[in-house]
């Protein structure tokens, strides 16, 4: 395998934009909120949808307090109820006591709060009588996509999940994905098509588990498998399942990529909910994940070469419950604190002795333009802090415009003039966060122990505990 070939695969501008958002919110809201269900069956009356205190400004403030930079709204879940004024069905907010275009108000609140806005549109529609009728349904679905992608401004993500069941008359629908994708490219070229789509890969679970080594360069077949898996689920045809699956532990090591003809940039997104369910349930008000759990998922996902999509479900009033609001605020405070004092700008940095000095100092600024390329596939970067400090986290970022190159690294700290290894890691990619738990030292060494070709590092942060 030509290792250089692996590093020719880089993100598209839309993928880079989404990666740089790092952490964004999912908002699950529909008739389920009022029926206490996770999946509606499409027979719910719009009459039940009445969030009397709905306030998208409250959602955006809560989301921003946690440090999230975007929001994806379930404009339509499997029950088919539309949160916008769709002209293609009466099963919408406009026919509910609420009577207003919620997508308009949420997208406006995102603009006002300067966060990105994204849409979840369930291809599975349990209310639509056309579902299962092939092209007729695809015409309806692309019509709804057109409404959402032309009337509500810039969209950063169109999120498709794989759930696909029967329609009202028991028929199955085989989605014309390529038609959906090309429409999205035309209407919103800057939007990523996520999960059942070509731009962002589902991490393989909904529990917040992350891989030890997350690769963004994977075989093309990892992408196709989303479509295949979705079909095979209903055909119960196990032969149809591919060797490369979103749930595989290793999707991109050199041995997995060996012999693969076609490779793609397909970065992972970790999606999970702040509560057990995707939708709000009164019984889960005291089951909001702990700060420790959320912080841990953040460090492993946003700090493990993935993005983090955290679901926060509004309640029947149309507000984010105070317990969730409080947790998001705590999470934001934790993150601001954890990454507030970077000691690298004041430190003395060298790479492989004196050889690359000067150049390596560029990594004190988080900038792809000033990134530093090591002279071989291994590198020793020494950060002399000049005095003993208690350390919280180390952050390392590769310039992913030069692909993902680092395969393994180690971190040493100096104690009594000797270096001692305290951590070994695998991939870095967009960002790796290494927790150091208050360890004290006056000097840190990052050893890049293997790379596909010479690593290009755009940033190093060593944060005070
Ligand atoms: C799944 C859906 O079935 C869940 O209800 C939820 O929307 C989740 C994000 O995707 O496929």
PDB file of C-alpha atoms in Angstrom, residues 13-118:
ATOM      1  CA  UNK A  13     -15.035  22.647   2.483  1.00  0.00           C
ATOM      2  CA  UNK A  14     -18.455  21.597   3.819  1.00  0.00           C
ATOM      3  CA  UNK A  15     -16.885  18.777   5.838  1.00  0.00           C
ATOM      4  CA  UNK A  16     -14.256  21.121   7.215  1.00  0.00           C
ATOM      5  CA  UNK A  17     -16.912  23.617   8.274  1.00  0.00           C
ATOM      6  CA  UNK A  18     -18.892  20.958  10.161  1.00  0.00           C
ATOM      7  CA  UNK A  19     -15.753  19.551  11.793  1.00  0.00           C
ATOM      8  CA  UNK A  20     -14.827  23.008  13.028  1.00  0.00           C
ATOM      9  CA  UNK A  21     -18.216  23.376  14.730  1.00  0.00           C
ATOM     10  CA  UNK A  22     -17.013  20.474  16.922  1.00  0.00           C
ATOM     11  CA  UNK A  23     -20.028  20.351  19.252  1.00  0.00           C
ATOM     12  CA  UNK A  24     -23.659  20.989  18.294  1.00  0.00           C
ATOM     13  CA  UNK A  25     -27.170  20.216  19.465  1.00  0.00           C
ATOM     14  CA  UNK A  26     -29.904  17.887  18.318  1.00  0.00           C
ATOM     15  CA  UNK A  27     -33.437  18.954  19.167  1.00  0.00           C
ATOM     16  CA  UNK A  28     -36.072  16.213  19.071  1.00  0.00           C
ATOM     17  CA  UNK A  29     -39.551  17.713  19.212  1.00  0.00           C
ATOM     18  CA  UNK A  30     -42.849  16.551  17.689  1.00  0.00           C
ATOM     19  CA  UNK A  31     -46.213  15.030  18.669  1.00  0.00           C
ATOM     20  CA  UNK A  32     -44.258  12.360  20.599  1.00  0.00           C
ATOM     21  CA  UNK A  33     -43.489  15.003  23.206  1.00  0.00           C
ATOM     22  CA  UNK A  34     -47.244  15.117  23.898  1.00  0.00           C
ATOM     23  CA  UNK A  35     -47.956  11.372  23.657  1.00  0.00           C
ATOM     24  CA  UNK A  36     -44.968  10.301  25.781  1.00  0.00           C
ATOM     25  CA  UNK A  37     -43.664   8.102  22.966  1.00  0.00           C
ATOM     26  CA  UNK A  38     -40.357   7.720  21.136  1.00  0.00           C
ATOM     27  CA  UNK A  39     -41.897   6.774  17.780  1.00  0.00           C
ATOM     28  CA  UNK A  40     -45.270   8.068  16.631  1.00  0.00           C
ATOM     29  CA  UNK A  41     -47.318   6.039  14.146  1.00  0.00           C
ATOM     30  CA  UNK A  42     -48.605   8.937  12.052  1.00  0.00           C
ATOM     31  CA  UNK A  43     -52.188   8.835  13.361  1.00  0.00           C
ATOM     32  CA  UNK A  44     -51.645  11.547  16.014  1.00  0.00           C
ATOM     33  CA  UNK A  45     -53.932  14.513  15.696  1.00  0.00           C
ATOM     34  CA  UNK A  46     -52.203  17.880  15.216  1.00  0.00           C
ATOM     35  CA  UNK A  47     -54.651  19.081  17.915  1.00  0.00           C
ATOM     36  CA  UNK A  48     -52.364  17.674  20.615  1.00  0.00           C
ATOM     37  CA  UNK A  49     -49.398  19.839  19.603  1.00  0.00           C
ATOM     38  CA  UNK A  50     -49.598  22.924  21.818  1.00  0.00           C
ATOM     39  CA  UNK A  51     -46.304  24.096  23.334  1.00  0.00           C
ATOM     40  CA  UNK A  52     -47.686  27.210  24.989  1.00  0.00           C
ATOM     41  CA  UNK A  53     -44.414  28.699  26.202  1.00  0.00           C
ATOM     42  CA  UNK A  54     -42.320  27.824  23.115  1.00  0.00           C
ATOM     43  CA  UNK A  55     -39.234  30.012  23.093  1.00  0.00           C
ATOM     44  CA  UNK A  56     -36.486  29.200  20.588  1.00  0.00           C
ATOM     45  CA  UNK A  57     -34.360  31.935  22.166  1.00  0.00           C
ATOM     46  CA  UNK A  58     -34.309  29.852  25.354  1.00  0.00           C
ATOM     47  CA  UNK A  59     -33.157  26.804  23.340  1.00  0.00           C
ATOM     48  CA  UNK A  60     -30.381  28.760  21.657  1.00  0.00           C
ATOM     49  CA  UNK A  61     -29.171  30.283  24.936  1.00  0.00           C
ATOM     50  CA  UNK A  62     -29.078  26.872  26.618  1.00  0.00           C
ATOM     51  CA  UNK A  63     -27.231  25.356  23.656  1.00  0.00           C
ATOM     52  CA  UNK A  64     -24.721  28.195  23.568  1.00  0.00           C
ATOM     53  CA  UNK A  65     -24.147  28.064  27.316  1.00  0.00           C
ATOM     54  CA  UNK A  66     -22.663  24.583  26.818  1.00  0.00           C
ATOM     55  CA  UNK A  67     -20.329  25.829  24.086  1.00  0.00           C
ATOM     56  CA  UNK A  68     -22.276  24.290  21.205  1.00  0.00           C
ATOM     57  CA  UNK A  69     -22.037  26.028  17.856  1.00  0.00           C
ATOM     58  CA  UNK A  70     -25.008  24.635  15.963  1.00  0.00           C
ATOM     59  CA  UNK A  71     -28.456  23.103  16.258  1.00  0.00           C
ATOM     60  CA  UNK A  72     -30.203  20.400  14.208  1.00  0.00           C
ATOM     61  CA  UNK A  73     -34.000  20.334  14.532  1.00  0.00           C
ATOM     62  CA  UNK A  74     -36.253  17.328  13.839  1.00  0.00           C
ATOM     63  CA  UNK A  75     -38.345  19.203  11.299  1.00  0.00           C
ATOM     64  CA  UNK A  76     -40.216  15.923  10.719  1.00  0.00           C
ATOM     65  CA  UNK A  77     -39.790  12.645  12.623  1.00  0.00           C
ATOM     66  CA  UNK A  78     -41.150   9.243  11.592  1.00  0.00           C
ATOM     67  CA  UNK A  79     -44.721  10.272  12.559  1.00  0.00           C
ATOM     68  CA  UNK A  80     -44.771  12.688   9.597  1.00  0.00           C
ATOM     69  CA  UNK A  81     -45.831  15.772  11.593  1.00  0.00           C
ATOM     70  CA  UNK A  82     -44.143  18.822  10.052  1.00  0.00           C
ATOM     71  CA  UNK A  83     -42.838  21.608  12.263  1.00  0.00           C
ATOM     72  CA  UNK A  84     -42.953  23.992   9.313  1.00  0.00           C
ATOM     73  CA  UNK A  85     -45.653  25.334   7.028  1.00  0.00           C
ATOM     74  CA  UNK A  86     -45.382  22.580   4.429  1.00  0.00           C
ATOM     75  CA  UNK A  87     -47.654  23.108   1.459  1.00  0.00           C
ATOM     76  CA  UNK A  88     -47.542  19.405   0.637  1.00  0.00           C
ATOM     77  CA  UNK A  89     -49.555  18.060   3.573  1.00  0.00           C
ATOM     78  CA  UNK A  90     -52.003  19.247   6.207  1.00  0.00           C
ATOM     79  CA  UNK A  91     -50.187  17.278   8.871  1.00  0.00           C
ATOM     80  CA  UNK A  92     -48.315  20.332  10.115  1.00  0.00           C
ATOM     81  CA  UNK A  93     -47.935  22.854  12.924  1.00  0.00           C
ATOM     82  CA  UNK A  94     -50.197  25.210  10.990  1.00  0.00           C
ATOM     83  CA  UNK A  95     -53.106  22.857  11.690  1.00  0.00           C
ATOM     84  CA  UNK A  96     -52.302  22.575  15.393  1.00  0.00           C
ATOM     85  CA  UNK A  97     -53.301  24.927  18.209  1.00  0.00           C
ATOM     86  CA  UNK A  98     -49.724  26.230  18.020  1.00  0.00           C
ATOM     87  CA  UNK A  99     -50.387  27.498  14.494  1.00  0.00           C
ATOM     88  CA  UNK A 100     -46.965  29.002  13.698  1.00  0.00           C
ATOM     89  CA  UNK A 101     -43.999  27.980  11.565  1.00  0.00           C
ATOM     90  CA  UNK A 102     -41.648  26.577  14.156  1.00  0.00           C
ATOM     91  CA  UNK A 103     -38.786  25.928  11.714  1.00  0.00           C
ATOM     92  CA  UNK A 104     -38.884  29.607  10.778  1.00  0.00           C
ATOM     93  CA  UNK A 105     -38.705  30.704  14.411  1.00  0.00           C
ATOM     94  CA  UNK A 106     -35.947  28.248  15.335  1.00  0.00           C
ATOM     95  CA  UNK A 107     -33.824  29.054  12.276  1.00  0.00           C
ATOM     96  CA  UNK A 108     -34.266  32.783  12.969  1.00  0.00           C
ATOM     97  CA  UNK A 109     -33.232  32.287  16.606  1.00  0.00           C
ATOM     98  CA  UNK A 110     -30.111  30.429  15.434  1.00  0.00           C
ATOM     99  CA  UNK A 111     -29.236  33.290  13.097  1.00  0.00           C
ATOM    100  CA  UNK A 112     -29.785  35.786  15.868  1.00  0.00           C
ATOM    101  CA  UNK A 113     -27.657  33.735  18.265  1.00  0.00           C
ATOM    102  CA  UNK A 114     -25.008  33.210  15.530  1.00  0.00           C
ATOM    103  CA  UNK A 115     -25.072  29.444  15.603  1.00  0.00           C
ATOM    104  CA  UNK A 116     -25.433  27.141  12.608  1.00  0.00           C
ATOM    105  CA  UNK A 117     -28.813  25.620  11.755  1.00  0.00           C
ATOM    106  CA  UNK A 118     -29.419  22.089  10.470  1.00  0.00           C
TER     107      UNK A 118
END
